[in-house]
PDB file of C-alpha atoms in Angstrom:
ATOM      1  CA  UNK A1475       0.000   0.000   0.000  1.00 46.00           C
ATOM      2  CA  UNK A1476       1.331   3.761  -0.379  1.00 59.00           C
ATOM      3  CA  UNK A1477       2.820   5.711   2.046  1.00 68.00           C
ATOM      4  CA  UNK A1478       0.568   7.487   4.863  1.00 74.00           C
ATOM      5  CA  UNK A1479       0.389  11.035   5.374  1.00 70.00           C
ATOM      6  CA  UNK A1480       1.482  12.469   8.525  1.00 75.00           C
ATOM      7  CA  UNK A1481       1.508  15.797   8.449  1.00 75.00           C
ATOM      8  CA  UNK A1482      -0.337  18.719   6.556  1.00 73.00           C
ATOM      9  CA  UNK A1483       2.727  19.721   4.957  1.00 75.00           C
ATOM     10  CA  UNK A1484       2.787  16.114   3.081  1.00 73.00           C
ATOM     11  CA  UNK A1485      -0.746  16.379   1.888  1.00 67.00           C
ATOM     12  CA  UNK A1486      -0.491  20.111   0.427  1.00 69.00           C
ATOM     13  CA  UNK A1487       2.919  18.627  -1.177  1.00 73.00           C
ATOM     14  CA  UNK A1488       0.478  15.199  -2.352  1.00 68.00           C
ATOM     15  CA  UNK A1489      -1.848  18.089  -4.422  1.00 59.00           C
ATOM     16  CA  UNK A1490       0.879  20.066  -5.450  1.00 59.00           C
ATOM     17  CA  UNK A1491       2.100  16.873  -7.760  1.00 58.00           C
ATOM     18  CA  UNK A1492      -1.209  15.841  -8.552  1.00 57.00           C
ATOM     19  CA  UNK A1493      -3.523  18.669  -8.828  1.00 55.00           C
ATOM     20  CA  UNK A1494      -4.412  20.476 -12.161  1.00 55.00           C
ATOM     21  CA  UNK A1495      -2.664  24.237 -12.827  1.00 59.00           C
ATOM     22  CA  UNK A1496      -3.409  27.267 -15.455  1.00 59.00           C
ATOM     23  CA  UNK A1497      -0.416  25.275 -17.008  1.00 62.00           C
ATOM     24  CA  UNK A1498      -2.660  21.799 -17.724  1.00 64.00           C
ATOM     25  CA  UNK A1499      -5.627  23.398 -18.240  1.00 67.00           C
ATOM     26  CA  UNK A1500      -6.852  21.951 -21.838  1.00 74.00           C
ATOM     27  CA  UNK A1501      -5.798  24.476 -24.666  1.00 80.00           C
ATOM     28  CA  UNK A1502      -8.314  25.290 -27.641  1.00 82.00           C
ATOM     29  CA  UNK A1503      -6.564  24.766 -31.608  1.00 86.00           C
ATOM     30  CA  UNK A1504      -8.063  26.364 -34.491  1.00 88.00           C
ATOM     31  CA  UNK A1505      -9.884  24.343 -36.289  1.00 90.00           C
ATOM     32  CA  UNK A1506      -9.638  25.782 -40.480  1.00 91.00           C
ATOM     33  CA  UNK A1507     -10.339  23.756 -43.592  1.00 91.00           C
ATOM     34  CA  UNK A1508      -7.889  24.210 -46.779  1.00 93.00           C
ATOM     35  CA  UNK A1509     -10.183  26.879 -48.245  1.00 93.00           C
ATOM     36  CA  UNK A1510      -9.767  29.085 -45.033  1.00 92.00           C
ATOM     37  CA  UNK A1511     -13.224  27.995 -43.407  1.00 94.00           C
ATOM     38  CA  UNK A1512     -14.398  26.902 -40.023  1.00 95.00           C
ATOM     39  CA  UNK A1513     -17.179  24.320 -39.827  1.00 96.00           C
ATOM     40  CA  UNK A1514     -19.390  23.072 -37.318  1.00 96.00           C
ATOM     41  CA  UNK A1515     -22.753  21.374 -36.505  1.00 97.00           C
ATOM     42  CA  UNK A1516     -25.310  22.350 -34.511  1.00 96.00           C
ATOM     43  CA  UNK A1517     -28.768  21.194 -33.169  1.00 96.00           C
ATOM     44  CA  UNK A1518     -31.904  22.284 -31.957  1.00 96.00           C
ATOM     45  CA  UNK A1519     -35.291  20.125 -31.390  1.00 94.00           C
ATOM     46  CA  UNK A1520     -35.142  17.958 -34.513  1.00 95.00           C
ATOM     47  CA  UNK A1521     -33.015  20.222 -36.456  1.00 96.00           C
ATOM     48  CA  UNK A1522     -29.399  20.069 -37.909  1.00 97.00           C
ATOM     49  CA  UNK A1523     -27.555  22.650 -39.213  1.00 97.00           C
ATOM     50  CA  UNK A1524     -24.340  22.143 -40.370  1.00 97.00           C
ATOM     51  CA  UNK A1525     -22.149  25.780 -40.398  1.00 96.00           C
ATOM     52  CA  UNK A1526     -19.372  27.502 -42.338  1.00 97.00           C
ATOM     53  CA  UNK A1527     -17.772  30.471 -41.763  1.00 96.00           C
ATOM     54  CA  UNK A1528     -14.815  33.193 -43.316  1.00 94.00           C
ATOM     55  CA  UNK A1529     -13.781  35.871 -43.055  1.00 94.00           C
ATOM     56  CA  UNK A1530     -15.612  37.841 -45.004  1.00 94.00           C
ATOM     57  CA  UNK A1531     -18.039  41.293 -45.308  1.00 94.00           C
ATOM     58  CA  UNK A1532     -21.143  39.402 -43.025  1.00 92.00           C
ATOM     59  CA  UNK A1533     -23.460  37.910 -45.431  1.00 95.00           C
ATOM     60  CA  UNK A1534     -25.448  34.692 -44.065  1.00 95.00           C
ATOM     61  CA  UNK A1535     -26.616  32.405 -46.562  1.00 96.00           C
ATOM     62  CA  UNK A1536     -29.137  29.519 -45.497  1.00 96.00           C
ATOM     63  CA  UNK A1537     -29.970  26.737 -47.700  1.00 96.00           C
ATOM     64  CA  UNK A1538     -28.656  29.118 -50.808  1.00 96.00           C
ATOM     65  CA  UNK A1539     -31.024  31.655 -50.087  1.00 96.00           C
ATOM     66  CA  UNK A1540     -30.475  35.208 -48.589  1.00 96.00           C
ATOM     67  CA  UNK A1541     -31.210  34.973 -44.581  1.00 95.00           C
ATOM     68  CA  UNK A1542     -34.024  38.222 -45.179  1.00 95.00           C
ATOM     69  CA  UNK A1543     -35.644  35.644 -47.591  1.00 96.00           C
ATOM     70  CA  UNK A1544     -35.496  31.856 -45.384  1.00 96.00           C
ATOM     71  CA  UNK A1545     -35.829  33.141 -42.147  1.00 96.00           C
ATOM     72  CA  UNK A1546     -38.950  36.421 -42.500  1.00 95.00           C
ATOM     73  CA  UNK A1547     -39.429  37.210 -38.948  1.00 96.00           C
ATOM     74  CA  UNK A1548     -36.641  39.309 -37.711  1.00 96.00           C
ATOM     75  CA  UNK A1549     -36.935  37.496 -33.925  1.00 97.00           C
ATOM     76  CA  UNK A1550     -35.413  34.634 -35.670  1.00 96.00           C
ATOM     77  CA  UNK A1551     -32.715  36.662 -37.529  1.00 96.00           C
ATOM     78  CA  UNK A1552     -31.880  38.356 -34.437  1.00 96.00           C
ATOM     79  CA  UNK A1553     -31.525  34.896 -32.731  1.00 95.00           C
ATOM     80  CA  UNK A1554     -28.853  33.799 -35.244  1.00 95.00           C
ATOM     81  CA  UNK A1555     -26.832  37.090 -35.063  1.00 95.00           C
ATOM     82  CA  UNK A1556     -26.998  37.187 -31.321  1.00 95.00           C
ATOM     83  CA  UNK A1557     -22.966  34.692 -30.827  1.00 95.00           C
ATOM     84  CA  UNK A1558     -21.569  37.261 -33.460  1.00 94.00           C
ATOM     85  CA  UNK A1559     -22.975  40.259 -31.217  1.00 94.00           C
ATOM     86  CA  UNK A1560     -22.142  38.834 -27.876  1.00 94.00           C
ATOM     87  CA  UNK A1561     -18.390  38.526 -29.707  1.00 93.00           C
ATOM     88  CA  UNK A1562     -18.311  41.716 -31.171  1.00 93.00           C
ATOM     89  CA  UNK A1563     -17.650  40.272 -34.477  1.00 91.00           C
ATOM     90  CA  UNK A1564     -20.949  41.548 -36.784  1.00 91.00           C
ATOM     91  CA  UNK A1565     -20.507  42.284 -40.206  1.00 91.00           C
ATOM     92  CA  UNK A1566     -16.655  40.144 -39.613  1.00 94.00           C
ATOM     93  CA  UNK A1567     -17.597  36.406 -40.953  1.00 95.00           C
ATOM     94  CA  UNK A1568     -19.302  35.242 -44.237  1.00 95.00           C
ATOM     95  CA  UNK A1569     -21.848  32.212 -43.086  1.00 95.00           C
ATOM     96  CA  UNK A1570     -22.714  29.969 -45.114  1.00 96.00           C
ATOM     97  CA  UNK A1571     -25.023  27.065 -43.903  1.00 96.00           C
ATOM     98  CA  UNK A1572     -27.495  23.961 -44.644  1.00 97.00           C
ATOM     99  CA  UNK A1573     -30.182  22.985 -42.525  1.00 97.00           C
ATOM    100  CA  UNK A1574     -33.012  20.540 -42.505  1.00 97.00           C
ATOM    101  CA  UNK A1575     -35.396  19.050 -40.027  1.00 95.00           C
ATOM    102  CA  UNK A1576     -38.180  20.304 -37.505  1.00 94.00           C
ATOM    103  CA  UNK A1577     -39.791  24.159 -37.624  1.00 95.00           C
ATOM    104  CA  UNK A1578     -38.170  27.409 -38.453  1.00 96.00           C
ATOM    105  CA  UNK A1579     -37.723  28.364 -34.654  1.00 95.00           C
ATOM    106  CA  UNK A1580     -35.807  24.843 -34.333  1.00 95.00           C
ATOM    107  CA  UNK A1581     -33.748  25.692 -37.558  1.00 97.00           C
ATOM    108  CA  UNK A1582     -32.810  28.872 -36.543  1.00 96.00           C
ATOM    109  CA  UNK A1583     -31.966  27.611 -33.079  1.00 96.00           C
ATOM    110  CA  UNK A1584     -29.875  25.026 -34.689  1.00 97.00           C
ATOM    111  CA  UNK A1585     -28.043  27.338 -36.637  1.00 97.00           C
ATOM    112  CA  UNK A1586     -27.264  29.806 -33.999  1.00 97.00           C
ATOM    113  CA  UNK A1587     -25.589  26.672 -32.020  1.00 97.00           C
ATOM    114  CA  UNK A1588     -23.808  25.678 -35.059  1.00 97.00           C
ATOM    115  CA  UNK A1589     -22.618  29.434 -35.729  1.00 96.00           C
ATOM    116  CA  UNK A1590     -21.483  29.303 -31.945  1.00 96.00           C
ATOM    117  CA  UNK A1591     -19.497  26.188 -31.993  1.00 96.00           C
ATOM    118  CA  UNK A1592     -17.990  27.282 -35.593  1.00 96.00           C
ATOM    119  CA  UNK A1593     -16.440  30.473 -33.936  1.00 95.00           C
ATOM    120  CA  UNK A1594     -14.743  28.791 -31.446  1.00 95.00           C
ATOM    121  CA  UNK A1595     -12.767  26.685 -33.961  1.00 95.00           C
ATOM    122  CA  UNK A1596     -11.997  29.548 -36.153  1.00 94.00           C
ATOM    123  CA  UNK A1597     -10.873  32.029 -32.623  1.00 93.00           C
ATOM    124  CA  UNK A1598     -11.072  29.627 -29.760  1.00 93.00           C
ATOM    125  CA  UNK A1599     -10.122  32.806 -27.126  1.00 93.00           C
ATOM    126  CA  UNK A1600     -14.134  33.378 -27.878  1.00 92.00           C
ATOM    127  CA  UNK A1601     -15.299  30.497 -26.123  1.00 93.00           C
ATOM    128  CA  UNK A1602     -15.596  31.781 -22.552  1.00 93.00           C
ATOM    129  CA  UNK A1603     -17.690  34.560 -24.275  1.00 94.00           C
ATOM    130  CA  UNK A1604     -20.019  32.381 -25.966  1.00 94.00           C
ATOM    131  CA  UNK A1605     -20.326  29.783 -23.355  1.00 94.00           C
ATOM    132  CA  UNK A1606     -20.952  32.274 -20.629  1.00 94.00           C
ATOM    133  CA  UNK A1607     -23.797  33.509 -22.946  1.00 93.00           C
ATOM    134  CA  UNK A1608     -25.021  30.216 -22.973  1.00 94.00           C
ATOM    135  CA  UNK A1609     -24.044  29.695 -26.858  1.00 95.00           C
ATOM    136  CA  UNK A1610     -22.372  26.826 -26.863  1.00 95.00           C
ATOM    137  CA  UNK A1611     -24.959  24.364 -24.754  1.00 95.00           C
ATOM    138  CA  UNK A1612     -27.002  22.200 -26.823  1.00 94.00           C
ATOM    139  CA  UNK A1613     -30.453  22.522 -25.979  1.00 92.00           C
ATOM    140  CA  UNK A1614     -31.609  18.736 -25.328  1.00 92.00           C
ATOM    141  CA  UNK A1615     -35.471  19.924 -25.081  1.00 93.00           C
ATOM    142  CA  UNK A1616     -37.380  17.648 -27.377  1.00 93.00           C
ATOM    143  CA  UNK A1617     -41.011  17.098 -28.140  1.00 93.00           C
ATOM    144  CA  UNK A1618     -42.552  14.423 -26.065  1.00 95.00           C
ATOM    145  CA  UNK A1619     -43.917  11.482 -27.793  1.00 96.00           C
ATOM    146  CA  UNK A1620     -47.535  10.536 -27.782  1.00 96.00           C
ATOM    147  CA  UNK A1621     -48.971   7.615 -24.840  1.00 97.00           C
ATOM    148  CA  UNK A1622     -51.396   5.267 -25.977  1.00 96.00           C
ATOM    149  CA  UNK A1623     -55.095   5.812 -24.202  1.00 95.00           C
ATOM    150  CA  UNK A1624     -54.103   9.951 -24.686  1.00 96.00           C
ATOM    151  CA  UNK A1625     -55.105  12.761 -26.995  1.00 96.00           C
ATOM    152  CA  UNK A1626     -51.654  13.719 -26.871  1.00 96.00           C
ATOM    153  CA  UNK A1627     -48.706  13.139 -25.055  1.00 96.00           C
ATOM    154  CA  UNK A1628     -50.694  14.066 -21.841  1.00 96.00           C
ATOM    155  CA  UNK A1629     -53.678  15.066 -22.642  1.00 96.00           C
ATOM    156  CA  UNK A1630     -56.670  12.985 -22.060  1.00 95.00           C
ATOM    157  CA  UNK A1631     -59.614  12.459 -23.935  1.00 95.00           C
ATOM    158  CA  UNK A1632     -63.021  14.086 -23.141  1.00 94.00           C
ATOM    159  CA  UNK A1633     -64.609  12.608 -20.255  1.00 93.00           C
ATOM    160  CA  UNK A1634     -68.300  11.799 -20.438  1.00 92.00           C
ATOM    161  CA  UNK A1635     -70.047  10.564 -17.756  1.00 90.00           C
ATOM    162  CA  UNK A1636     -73.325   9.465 -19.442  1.00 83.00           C
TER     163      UNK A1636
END
């Protein structure tokens, strides 16, 4: 068996070799394709988007259609612009993306995660921005499935008496 610890003076020396410093802490590459692009995937409900971004003049291109055009409401264009804003870098990256599956709110979730993660691999110093806004978490909320004997996943039928 090891050796027992006497004194305090031994155990603060025990952490010293085996505790974590700045030093270890896990460092962050960038992450860029041979055409100068970052890439990443993101999700949302049932949702995938997958992400590219460049440098570039800010234009975001969904499905190869201006974002004005695919996404109309401007909550949802807001929503996708929001990691760029909380990283001060609007107007910095071209993004280009695809995404398929679920609702327009779930789409343009899934591209704002995807946007998120693809920032950090292009300037990983911006992830303690982006995941202290809560950017970089993948929403896990999905729609419950439907119980047999319900309306709905809950709901119950009508009840009659007579």
């Amino acid at each position: 068996m090891a050796e027992s610890i006497q004194s305090l003076d031994q155990l603060s020396q025990l952490k010293g070799a085996v505790g974590t410093t700045a030093a270890d802490a896990p460092k962050y590459e960038k992450k860029i394709d041979k055409y100068g692009r970052a890439y990443a995937t993101g999700k949302r409900k049932d949702a995938v988007a997958r992400v590219w971004i460049k440098p570039g003049s800010g234009k975001v291109t969904v499905n190869t259609r201006d974002i004005e055009i695919y996404f109309a409401r401007p909550v949802l264009r807001m929503m996708i612009q929001q990691p760029l804003v909380a990283a001060a870098r609007a107007g910095q990256y071209d993004v280009i993306c695809t995404v398929a599956g679920g609702g327009l709110s779930g789409q343009a979730g899934a591209v704002r995660h995807g946007l998120s993660k693809a920032l950090t691999n292009f300037e990983p110093e911006l992830r303690s921005v982006l995941k202290k806004g809560g950017f970089l978490t993948r929403d896990s909320r999905v729609v419950e499935r439907k119980k047999y004997g319900k309306a709905k996943a809950r709901r119950s039928f009508q009840f009659s008496k007579r």
